[in-house]
Coordinates of C-alpha atoms and ligand atoms in Angstrom, one line a residue:
M1227 CA -22.5 56.8 -28.7
A1228 CA -18.9 57.6 -28.5
F1229 CA -17.3 59.1 -31.6
K1230 CA -13.8 58.4 -32.9
V1231 CA -11.4 61.1 -31.8
K1232 CA -8.6 62.0 -34.3
N1233 CA -7.2 65.2 -32.9
I1234 CA -6.6 66.5 -29.4
C1235 CA -5.4 69.9 -28.3
C1236 CA -4.2 70.6 -24.8
I1237 CA -3.9 74.2 -23.7
G1238 CA -1.0 74.5 -21.2
A1239 CA 2.3 72.7 -21.6
G1240 CA 3.2 72.7 -17.9
Y1241 CA 3.7 70.0 -15.3
V1242 CA 0.2 68.6 -15.9
G1243 CA -0.4 69.1 -19.6
G1244 CA 3.1 68.1 -20.8
P1245 CA 3.4 64.6 -19.2
T1246 CA -0.3 63.8 -19.5
M1247 CA -0.4 64.4 -23.2
S1248 CA 2.9 62.7 -23.8
V1249 CA 1.6 59.5 -22.2
M1250 CA -1.7 59.8 -24.1
A1251 CA 0.1 60.2 -27.4
D1252 CA 2.3 57.2 -26.6
H1253 CA -0.7 55.0 -26.1
C1254 CA -2.9 56.3 -28.9
P1255 CA -0.8 56.3 -32.0
E1256 CA -3.8 57.1 -34.3
I1257 CA -4.6 60.3 -32.5
Q1258 CA -2.7 63.5 -33.2
V1259 CA -2.0 65.3 -29.9
N1260 CA -1.1 69.0 -30.0
V1261 CA 0.1 70.6 -26.8
V1262 CA -0.1 74.4 -27.1
D1263 CA 1.2 77.2 -24.8
I1264 CA 1.5 80.9 -25.0
N1265 CA 5.0 80.7 -23.5
H1266 CA 7.4 80.5 -26.5
Q1267 CA 10.3 79.6 -24.3
R1268 CA 8.5 76.7 -22.8
I1269 CA 7.5 75.4 -26.2
N1270 CA 11.0 75.8 -27.5
S1271 CA 12.3 73.7 -24.6
W1272 CA 9.7 71.0 -25.3
N1273 CA 11.0 71.0 -28.9
D1274 CA 14.7 70.8 -27.8
P1275 CA 16.3 68.5 -30.5
D1276 CA 18.5 66.6 -28.1
L1277 CA 15.9 66.4 -25.3
R1278 CA 18.4 67.7 -22.7
N1279 CA 16.4 70.8 -21.9
L1280 CA 12.8 69.7 -21.6
P1281 CA 11.1 72.2 -19.2
I1282 CA 10.1 69.4 -16.8
Y1283 CA 12.2 66.7 -15.3
E1284 CA 10.2 63.5 -14.8
P1285 CA 11.8 60.0 -14.8
G1286 CA 10.8 58.3 -18.1
L1287 CA 9.4 61.4 -19.8
N1288 CA 12.4 62.0 -22.2
E1289 CA 12.0 58.5 -23.7
I1290 CA 8.3 59.0 -24.4
V1291 CA 8.8 62.5 -25.9
K1292 CA 11.6 61.0 -28.0
R1293 CA 9.3 58.2 -29.3
C1294 CA 6.3 60.4 -30.1
R1295 CA 7.4 63.9 -30.8
G1296 CA 7.0 64.9 -34.5
K1297 CA 4.9 61.7 -35.1
N1298 CA 1.6 62.2 -33.2
L1299 CA 2.9 64.5 -30.4
H1300 CA 3.5 68.2 -31.2
F1301 CA 4.4 71.2 -29.1
S1302 CA 3.4 74.6 -30.5
T1303 CA 2.4 78.1 -29.8
E1304 CA -0.3 78.0 -32.5
V1305 CA -3.2 78.0 -30.1
E1306 CA -6.0 79.1 -32.5
R1307 CA -5.2 76.7 -35.3
N1308 CA -4.9 73.7 -33.0
I1309 CA -8.1 74.5 -31.2
A1310 CA -9.9 74.7 -34.6
Q1311 CA -8.7 71.2 -35.6
A1312 CA -9.4 69.5 -32.3
D1313 CA -12.2 67.1 -31.4
I1314 CA -11.3 67.4 -27.8
V1315 CA -9.6 70.4 -26.0
F1316 CA -8.0 69.8 -22.6
I1317 CA -7.6 72.9 -20.5
S1318 CA -4.4 72.5 -18.4
V1319 CA -3.5 76.0 -17.6
N1320 CA -2.3 77.2 -14.1
T1321 CA -4.9 78.3 -11.5
P1322 CA -2.8 80.1 -8.8
T1323 CA -4.3 81.4 -5.6
K1324 CA -5.6 85.0 -6.1
T1325 CA -3.2 87.6 -4.8
K1326 CA -5.6 90.5 -4.8
G1327 CA -9.2 91.4 -4.9
F1328 CA -12.2 89.4 -3.6
G1329 CA -11.0 86.1 -2.1
A1330 CA -7.3 87.1 -2.2
G1331 CA -5.1 84.5 -0.5
Q1332 CA -7.6 81.7 -0.8
A1333 CA -9.7 81.6 -4.0
S1334 CA -8.2 80.4 -7.2
D1335 CA -7.5 82.9 -9.9
L1336 CA -9.4 81.6 -12.9
K1337 CA -8.3 84.2 -15.4
W1338 CA -6.3 81.8 -17.4
V1339 CA -9.1 79.3 -17.5
E1340 CA -11.5 82.0 -18.6
T1341 CA -9.1 83.2 -21.3
S1342 CA -8.7 79.6 -22.6
A1343 CA -12.4 79.1 -22.6
R1344 CA -12.9 82.3 -24.6
K1345 CA -10.3 81.1 -27.2
V1346 CA -12.1 77.8 -27.5
A1347 CA -15.4 79.6 -27.9
K1348 CA -13.9 81.7 -30.7
Y1349 CA -11.8 79.2 -32.6
A1350 CA -13.5 75.8 -32.2
R1351 CA -15.3 74.4 -35.2
G1352 CA -18.1 71.7 -35.4
H1353 CA -18.6 69.8 -32.1
T1354 CA -15.8 70.0 -29.5
I1355 CA -15.5 68.3 -26.1
V1356 CA -13.9 70.6 -23.6
V1357 CA -12.2 68.9 -20.7
E1358 CA -11.2 70.6 -17.5
K1359 CA -7.8 69.1 -16.6
S1360 CA -6.7 71.9 -14.3
T1361 CA -7.8 71.6 -10.7
L1362 CA -10.7 74.0 -10.4
P1363 CA -13.1 75.2 -7.8
V1364 CA -16.4 73.5 -7.7
R1365 CA -18.8 74.8 -10.3
T1366 CA -16.2 76.2 -12.7
A1367 CA -17.6 74.0 -15.4
E1368 CA -20.7 76.4 -15.2
V1369 CA -18.5 79.4 -16.0
I1370 CA -16.8 77.6 -18.9
K1371 CA -20.2 76.5 -20.2
E1372 CA -21.6 80.0 -20.1
I1373 CA -18.6 81.3 -22.1
L1374 CA -18.9 78.6 -24.7
I1375 CA -22.6 78.8 -25.3
S1376 CA -22.6 82.5 -25.6
A1377 CA -20.0 82.4 -28.4
K1378 CA -21.3 83.9 -31.7
P1379 CA -20.5 82.1 -34.9
S1380 CA -17.9 83.9 -36.9
S1381 CA -18.3 84.9 -40.5
D1382 CA -16.7 81.7 -41.9
Q1383 CA -19.2 79.5 -40.1
S1384 CA -22.6 78.5 -41.4
E1385 CA -23.5 76.7 -38.2
P1386 CA -22.5 77.7 -34.6
S1387 CA -20.1 75.4 -32.9
T1388 CA -21.4 73.1 -30.2
F1389 CA -19.7 71.9 -27.0
D1390 CA -19.8 69.4 -24.2
I1391 CA -17.9 70.0 -21.0
L1392 CA -16.3 67.3 -18.9
S1393 CA -14.2 67.4 -15.7
N1394 CA -11.3 65.0 -15.8
P1395 CA -9.0 65.8 -13.0
E1396 CA -5.4 64.6 -13.0
F1397 CA -4.2 62.7 -9.9
M1398 CA -0.6 62.2 -10.9
A1399 CA 2.1 63.3 -8.5
E1400 CA 5.3 65.0 -9.6
G1401 CA 8.4 62.8 -9.7
S1402 CA 6.3 59.7 -10.4
A1403 CA 4.1 61.4 -13.1
V1404 CA 4.9 58.9 -15.9
K1405 CA 4.3 55.9 -13.6
D1406 CA 1.1 57.4 -12.3
L1407 CA -0.2 58.2 -15.7
E1408 CA 0.7 54.7 -17.1
K1409 CA -1.0 52.9 -14.2
P1410 CA -3.5 55.2 -12.6
D1411 CA -5.5 54.1 -9.6
R1412 CA -8.5 55.5 -11.3
I1413 CA -9.6 57.9 -14.1
L1414 CA -12.4 60.2 -13.1
I1415 CA -14.7 61.6 -15.7
G1416 CA -17.5 63.9 -14.6
G1417 CA -20.1 65.2 -17.0
E1418 CA -23.7 65.3 -18.1
N1419 CA -23.6 63.9 -21.6
H1420 CA -23.0 60.2 -21.8
D1421 CA -21.8 60.3 -25.4
A1422 CA -19.1 62.8 -24.4
I1423 CA -18.1 60.8 -21.3
N1424 CA -17.9 57.6 -23.4
T1425 CA -15.8 59.3 -26.1
L1426 CA -13.2 60.4 -23.5
S1427 CA -13.4 57.0 -21.8
E1428 CA -12.6 55.3 -25.1
I1429 CA -9.3 57.2 -25.2
Y1430 CA -8.3 56.1 -21.8
K1431 CA -9.3 52.5 -22.6
Y1432 CA -6.3 52.3 -24.9
W1433 CA -4.2 51.6 -21.8
V1434 CA -6.4 51.8 -18.6
P1435 CA -8.7 48.9 -17.6
E1436 CA -12.3 49.8 -18.0
K1437 CA -13.1 49.1 -14.3
K1438 CA -10.8 51.9 -13.3
I1439 CA -12.6 54.5 -15.3
L1440 CA -15.2 56.1 -13.0
H1441 CA -18.1 58.3 -14.2
T1442 CA -19.7 60.8 -11.9
N1443 CA -21.6 64.1 -12.2
I1444 CA -19.5 67.1 -13.0
W1445 CA -19.6 68.6 -9.5
S1446 CA -18.7 65.4 -7.8
S1447 CA -15.7 65.1 -10.1
E1448 CA -14.5 68.7 -9.4
L1449 CA -15.0 68.2 -5.7
A1450 CA -13.3 64.8 -5.6
K1451 CA -10.1 66.3 -6.9
L1452 CA -10.0 69.0 -4.2
T1453 CA -11.0 66.4 -1.5
A1454 CA -8.3 63.9 -2.5
N1455 CA -5.6 66.6 -2.2
A1456 CA -7.1 67.9 1.1
F1457 CA -7.1 64.3 2.6
L1458 CA -3.5 63.6 1.5
A1459 CA -2.3 67.0 2.9
Q1460 CA -4.2 66.4 6.1
R1461 CA -2.4 63.1 6.6
I1462 CA 0.9 64.8 6.3
S1463 CA -0.1 67.6 8.8
S1464 CA -1.4 64.8 11.1
I1465 CA 1.9 62.9 11.1
N1466 CA 4.0 66.1 11.3
S1467 CA 2.0 67.1 14.4
I1468 CA 2.8 63.7 15.9
S1469 CA 6.5 64.1 15.1
A1470 CA 6.6 67.2 17.3
L1471 CA 5.0 65.2 20.1
C1472 CA 7.4 62.3 19.6
E1473 CA 10.4 64.6 20.0
A1474 CA 8.8 66.0 23.2
T1475 CA 7.9 62.6 24.7
G1476 CA 10.7 60.2 23.6
G1477 CA 8.7 58.5 20.9
D1478 CA 9.9 57.8 17.3
V1479 CA 7.5 59.0 14.6
R1480 CA 8.8 56.2 12.2
E1481 CA 7.6 53.6 14.7
V1482 CA 4.3 55.4 15.2
S1483 CA 3.8 55.5 11.4
R1484 CA 4.6 51.8 11.0
A1485 CA 2.3 50.9 13.9
I1486 CA -0.7 52.9 12.6
G1487 CA 0.0 52.2 8.9
S1488 CA -0.4 48.5 9.4
D1489 CA -4.0 49.1 10.4
S1490 CA -5.6 48.4 7.0
R1491 CA -8.3 51.0 7.7
I1492 CA -5.5 53.7 7.8
G1493 CA -3.0 52.3 5.3
S1494 CA 0.7 52.9 5.2
R1495 CA 1.2 55.5 2.5
F1496 CA 1.6 59.3 3.1
L1497 CA 2.7 58.8 6.7
D1498 CA 6.3 60.0 6.3
S1499 CA 7.0 63.0 8.5
G1500 CA 9.1 65.6 6.7
P1501 CA 9.7 69.3 6.7
G1502 CA 6.1 70.1 5.7
F1503 CA 4.3 69.5 2.5
G1504 CA 5.0 71.6 -0.6
G1505 CA 4.0 71.5 -4.3
S1506 CA 1.7 73.6 -6.3
C1507 CA -1.5 71.8 -5.3
F1508 CA -2.0 70.9 -1.7
K1509 CA -2.0 74.4 -0.1
K1510 CA -3.8 76.0 -3.1
D1511 CA -6.5 73.3 -3.1
I1512 CA -7.1 73.4 0.6
L1513 CA -7.4 77.2 0.6
N1514 CA -9.9 76.8 -2.2
L1515 CA -11.9 74.4 -0.1
V1516 CA -11.7 76.8 2.8
Y1517 CA -12.9 79.7 0.5
L1518 CA -15.8 77.6 -0.9
S1519 CA -16.9 76.4 2.6
R1520 CA -17.0 80.0 3.9
Y1521 CA -18.8 81.1 0.7
F1522 CA -21.4 78.5 1.2
G1523 CA -21.9 79.5 4.9
L1524 CA -20.0 76.6 6.4
P1525 CA -17.4 78.3 8.7
E1526 CA -16.7 75.2 10.8
V1527 CA -15.8 73.2 7.7
A1528 CA -13.6 76.1 6.6
D1529 CA -11.8 76.2 9.9
F1530 CA -11.3 72.5 10.0
W1531 CA -9.4 72.5 6.7
E1532 CA -7.6 75.7 7.3
G1533 CA -6.0 74.0 10.3
V1534 CA -4.2 71.7 8.0
V1535 CA -2.4 74.6 6.3
H1536 CA -1.7 76.4 9.7
L1537 CA -0.1 73.3 11.0
N1538 CA 2.1 73.0 7.9
N1539 CA 3.3 76.6 8.2
W1540 CA 3.9 76.2 11.9
H1541 CA 5.8 72.9 11.3
Q1542 CA 8.2 74.6 8.8
H1543 CA 9.1 77.3 11.3
R1544 CA 9.5 74.7 14.0
V1545 CA 12.2 73.1 11.9
S1546 CA 14.1 76.3 11.4
Q1547 CA 13.7 77.4 15.0
L1548 CA 15.2 74.2 16.3
I1549 CA 18.2 74.5 14.0
I1550 CA 18.8 78.0 15.4
K1551 CA 18.5 76.7 18.9
K1552 CA 20.9 73.9 18.4
L1553 CA 23.4 76.3 16.9
F1554 CA 23.6 78.3 20.1
G1555 CA 20.8 80.7 19.2
T1556 CA 22.6 82.5 16.4
L1557 CA 23.5 81.8 12.8
S1558 CA 25.5 84.9 12.2
G1559 CA 28.7 83.9 10.4
K1560 CA 27.7 80.3 10.3
K1561 CA 27.7 78.2 7.2
I1562 CA 24.8 75.8 6.6
G1563 CA 24.9 73.3 3.7
V1564 CA 21.3 72.8 2.5
L1565 CA 20.8 69.5 0.7
G1566 CA 17.7 69.7 -1.6
F1567 CA 15.5 72.6 -2.6
A1568 CA 12.8 70.8 -4.7
F1569 CA 9.5 70.2 -2.8
K1570 CA 10.1 66.4 -3.1
A1571 CA 12.6 64.1 -4.8
N1572 CA 12.7 63.4 -8.6
T1573 CA 11.4 66.8 -9.7
N1574 CA 12.9 70.1 -10.5
D1575 CA 9.8 71.9 -9.1
T1576 CA 10.2 74.2 -6.1
R1577 CA 6.7 75.6 -5.9
E1578 CA 5.7 75.9 -2.2
S1579 CA 8.7 73.8 -1.2
A1580 CA 9.3 73.7 2.5
A1581 CA 12.8 74.7 1.7
I1582 CA 11.7 78.2 0.7
Q1583 CA 10.3 79.1 4.2
I1584 CA 13.0 77.3 6.1
C1585 CA 15.9 78.9 4.1
K1586 CA 14.2 82.3 4.4
D1587 CA 14.1 81.9 8.2
L1588 CA 17.8 80.8 8.3
L1589 CA 18.8 83.7 6.1
E1590 CA 17.0 86.1 8.3
E1591 CA 19.1 84.8 11.2
G1592 CA 22.2 85.7 9.3
A1593 CA 23.1 82.2 8.0
R1594 CA 25.3 81.7 5.0
L1595 CA 23.7 79.0 3.0
F1596 CA 25.3 76.7 0.4
I1597 CA 22.3 75.1 -1.4
H1598 CA 22.7 71.9 -3.4
D1599 CA 20.0 70.3 -5.5
P1600 CA 20.6 67.9 -8.4
K1601 CA 17.8 69.2 -10.6
V1602 CA 16.7 72.7 -9.5
N1603 CA 17.7 75.6 -11.6
P1604 CA 19.5 78.2 -9.3
L1605 CA 17.4 80.9 -11.0
N1606 CA 14.3 79.4 -9.3
I1607 CA 16.1 79.5 -6.0
S1608 CA 16.9 83.2 -6.5
N1609 CA 13.2 83.9 -7.3
D1610 CA 11.9 81.8 -4.4
L1611 CA 14.3 83.4 -1.8
G1612 CA 14.0 86.9 -3.3
I1613 CA 17.8 87.3 -3.4
S1614 CA 20.5 86.5 -5.9
P1615 CA 23.3 84.1 -5.1
I1616 CA 26.7 85.5 -4.0
N1617 CA 29.8 84.2 -5.8
K1618 CA 31.9 82.0 -3.7
V1619 CA 35.4 83.3 -2.7
L1620 CA 38.2 80.8 -2.7
E1621 CA 40.7 82.1 -0.1
S1622 CA 44.4 81.5 -0.2
N1623 CA 44.2 78.7 2.4
N1624 CA 41.8 77.0 0.0
S1625 CA 38.7 77.6 2.2
L1626 CA 35.4 78.9 0.8
T1627 CA 33.9 82.0 2.3
F1628 CA 30.9 84.3 1.7
Q1629 CA 31.0 88.0 1.7
S1630 CA 28.2 88.6 4.1
D1631 CA 25.7 87.1 6.5
G1632 CA 22.2 86.3 5.3
S1633 CA 23.4 85.2 1.8
W1634 CA 23.3 82.1 -0.3
S1635 CA 25.4 80.4 -2.9
K1636 CA 24.9 77.3 -5.1
A1637 CA 26.8 74.2 -4.2
S1638 CA 27.5 72.2 -7.3
Q1639 CA 28.8 69.2 -5.3
I1640 CA 27.8 67.9 -2.0
S1641 CA 31.3 68.4 -0.8
E1642 CA 31.0 72.1 -1.5
A1643 CA 28.1 72.2 0.9
T1644 CA 29.9 70.3 3.6
K1645 CA 33.2 72.2 3.4
E1646 CA 33.7 74.1 6.6
A1647 CA 30.0 73.9 7.3
D1648 CA 28.6 74.3 10.9
A1649 CA 25.6 72.3 9.9
I1650 CA 24.1 70.2 7.1
L1651 CA 20.3 70.3 6.6
V1652 CA 18.6 67.7 4.4
L1653 CA 15.4 69.1 3.0
T1654 CA 14.6 66.9 0.0
E1655 CA 14.8 63.1 -0.1
W1656 CA 17.1 62.7 -3.1
E1657 CA 18.5 59.2 -3.1
E1658 CA 22.1 60.4 -3.5
Y1659 CA 21.9 62.1 0.0
S1660 CA 21.2 58.7 1.6
K1661 CA 24.5 57.5 0.3
I1662 CA 26.8 60.3 1.5
N1663 CA 30.1 59.2 2.9
W1664 CA 29.9 60.9 6.3
E1665 CA 33.3 59.6 7.5
K1666 CA 34.8 61.7 4.6
E1667 CA 32.5 64.7 4.7
S1668 CA 32.7 65.1 8.5
K1669 CA 36.4 65.7 8.2
Q1670 CA 35.9 69.0 6.5
M1671 CA 33.2 70.4 8.7
R1672 CA 33.6 73.0 11.5
Y1673 CA 33.1 71.6 15.0
P1674 CA 30.8 71.2 16.9
A1675 CA 29.0 70.3 13.7
W1676 CA 25.4 69.2 13.2
V1677 CA 23.4 67.2 10.7
F1678 CA 19.7 67.9 10.5
D1679 CA 17.7 65.3 8.7
S1680 CA 14.2 66.5 8.0
R1681 CA 13.4 63.6 5.7
S1682 CA 14.7 60.7 7.8
I1683 CA 16.8 59.3 4.9
L1684 CA 20.3 59.3 6.5
D1685 CA 22.0 56.4 8.1
A1686 CA 21.9 57.8 11.7
K1687 CA 24.6 55.5 13.1
R1688 CA 27.0 56.4 10.3
V1689 CA 26.5 60.1 10.9
I1690 CA 26.9 59.8 14.7
N1691 CA 29.9 57.5 14.4
S1692 CA 31.6 60.2 12.3
G1693 CA 31.6 62.5 15.3
L1694 CA 28.7 64.7 14.2
N1695 CA 25.7 65.8 16.2
F1696 CA 22.5 64.4 14.7
W1697 CA 18.9 65.4 14.7
R1698 CA 16.2 63.9 12.7
I1699 CA 12.5 64.6 12.4
G1700 CA 10.2 63.1 15.0
D1701 CA 12.9 61.2 16.9
G1702 CA 12.8 61.8 20.6
T1703 CA 14.8 58.7 21.4
N1704 CA 18.2 60.4 21.8
L1705 CA 19.8 57.9 19.5
Ligands
UDX2071 C1 -1.4 72.5 -12.9 C2 -2.9 72.6 -13.0 O1 -3.3 72.8 -14.3 C3 -3.4 73.4 -11.9 O2 -4.7 73.6 -11.9 C4 -3.0 72.6 -10.8 O3 -3.7 72.7 -9.7 C5 -1.5 72.9 -10.6 O4 -0.9 72.3 -11.6 P1 0.7 73.1 -14.0 O5 0.7 72.2 -15.2 O6 1.5 72.6 -12.8 O7 -0.8 73.4 -13.5 O8 1.1 74.6 -14.2 P2 2.2 75.2 -15.1 O9 3.4 74.3 -15.1 O10 2.3 76.6 -14.6 O11 1.6 75.1 -16.6 C6 0.6 75.9 -17.0 C7 0.9 76.3 -18.5 O12 -0.2 77.0 -19.0 C8 2.1 77.4 -18.5 O13 3.1 76.8 -19.3 C9 1.4 78.6 -19.1 O14 2.3 79.3 -20.0 C10 0.3 78.0 -19.9 N1 -0.8 79.0 -20.2 C11 -1.4 79.7 -19.2 C12 -1.3 79.1 -21.5 O15 -0.8 78.4 -22.4 N2 -2.3 79.9 -21.8 C13 -2.9 80.7 -20.8 O16 -3.8 81.5 -21.1 C14 -2.4 80.6 -19.5
UDX2072 C1 -0.1 65.9 -5.2 C2 -1.1 64.7 -5.2 O1 -0.4 63.6 -4.6 C3 -1.5 64.3 -6.6 O2 -2.5 63.3 -6.6 C4 -2.1 65.6 -7.3 O3 -2.5 65.3 -8.6 C5 -1.1 66.7 -7.2 O4 -0.7 67.0 -5.9 P1 2.4 66.3 -5.7 O5 2.2 67.6 -5.1 O6 3.1 66.2 -7.0 O7 1.1 65.5 -5.9 O8 3.3 65.4 -4.8 P2 3.0 64.5 -3.5 O9 3.8 63.2 -3.6 O10 1.6 64.3 -3.2 O11 3.8 65.3 -2.3 C6 3.3 66.5 -1.9 C7 4.1 67.0 -0.7 O12 3.9 66.2 0.5 C8 5.7 66.9 -0.9 O13 6.3 68.1 -0.4 C9 6.1 65.7 -0.2 O14 7.4 65.7 0.2 C10 5.1 65.7 1.0 N1 5.0 64.4 1.6 C11 4.4 63.4 0.9 C12 5.3 64.2 2.9 O15 5.9 65.0 3.6 N2 5.1 62.9 3.5 C13 4.5 61.9 2.8 O16 4.3 60.8 3.4 C14 4.1 62.1 1.4

């Protein structure tokens, strides 16, 4: 039997916890939803009175937060109190790849999950359903369970607390998080106890049709999340590998994608060749799968999936190398306008963005980069590139210069990136880039000038007719 949930706590107010809980609160007005985080600054941003500085940019999110915040959606740093009140606790903390120790570079670092589980064990009262929302290595539920059942009742408790553990991975993608959460393809709930599964299902049923709510055992659910991300990433590496072949043979990867995508067995989505996949999940989750496969004595399975990440790394370097080649083998003293730094459009997130590796390669060759992105905070770019921006110098003849080779500066306007640039490189598919007036921008570039379109979003004819050299991903047709 499902029980009626009145209070939810979500630990982790990040890219997953924030939007997921906002949508949940919006659809379940009788449930109080408390999103807690140890990061005070992040919580302050979520509580920003005029909603201008929410920590996450997602289309449609501001409106939801505006509707629900202070009514049944609350952001706070009071972790203990909110755990104690909750019928359900979602764990939505980050699980980065381990950087040292056993499994470094591949295994997930579960220290935040463990800390969260320990807090739940200590502060939960009565019966609590604990839900893994973070993507976790298979069998993590076992770890959480062990921590929870070994919790000793504290002095104010007559009875020990009891727990159920469920896996409920999130499949939303950044940039379309609200849309994905509003109309998910499926909701996956893995667990052992049917009452707990039904209790969580009842919440989703407020807005998701019942037939889309899938129940599995807990291990299948954990593995399904890793597998979904691995399959999606594998499709991108597959099409990116074909883009290189198209460029070598005279093919056009867009035509190949269209041709294979109309086979209903293959399907048309996730076949856009680009600068290489980024985001916090794909690489981490595949490396996790690789680690698990090796751990369970399946080296061939590990090698198979590792190939997807290798191809992606190789592909990113391929893009930077061809730019260097087209610009006569040296970038010293050359200005390159970089359009887009986020790992995809409609997000301010730069984690694992292809832009990071590609820009690092270009900087190493001495390029002077002017980086434009409509949403990314320049501080993130500094952290990602490991160097601070250099202030632009406006010379007497009104031209912009940099002090040194291998440096970068923020371009607030697209025209600042194109001014006297030797090349423009599109790395994120922001819609505004597809509308650039090349007739105008080309006039202020330094010739021979190049436009490199790694996202295939520009109007090729318009760029070429403006007198610019043009390269786009996977196009071997010599336009
Ligand atoms: C998510 C998932 O949870 C992760 O498993 C997935 O694979 C990647 O994306 P995400 O929401 O993107 O994580 O991470 P992030 O934006 O870093 O947010 C996590 C939040 O948890 C941070 O705000 C951090 O401060 C908070 N946190 C971390 C806690 O509140 N308590 C902790 O003990 C640790
Ligand atoms: C992904 C999964 O899609 C989502 O289900 C999961 O919950 C989290 O990880 P996300 O990383 O937010 O979501 O974005 P996604 O749209 O999957 O894009 C990932 C990367 O692949 C981006 O860098 C994107 O530009 C790239 N991509 C995507 C392509 O290069 N080509 C495509 O056809 C699709």
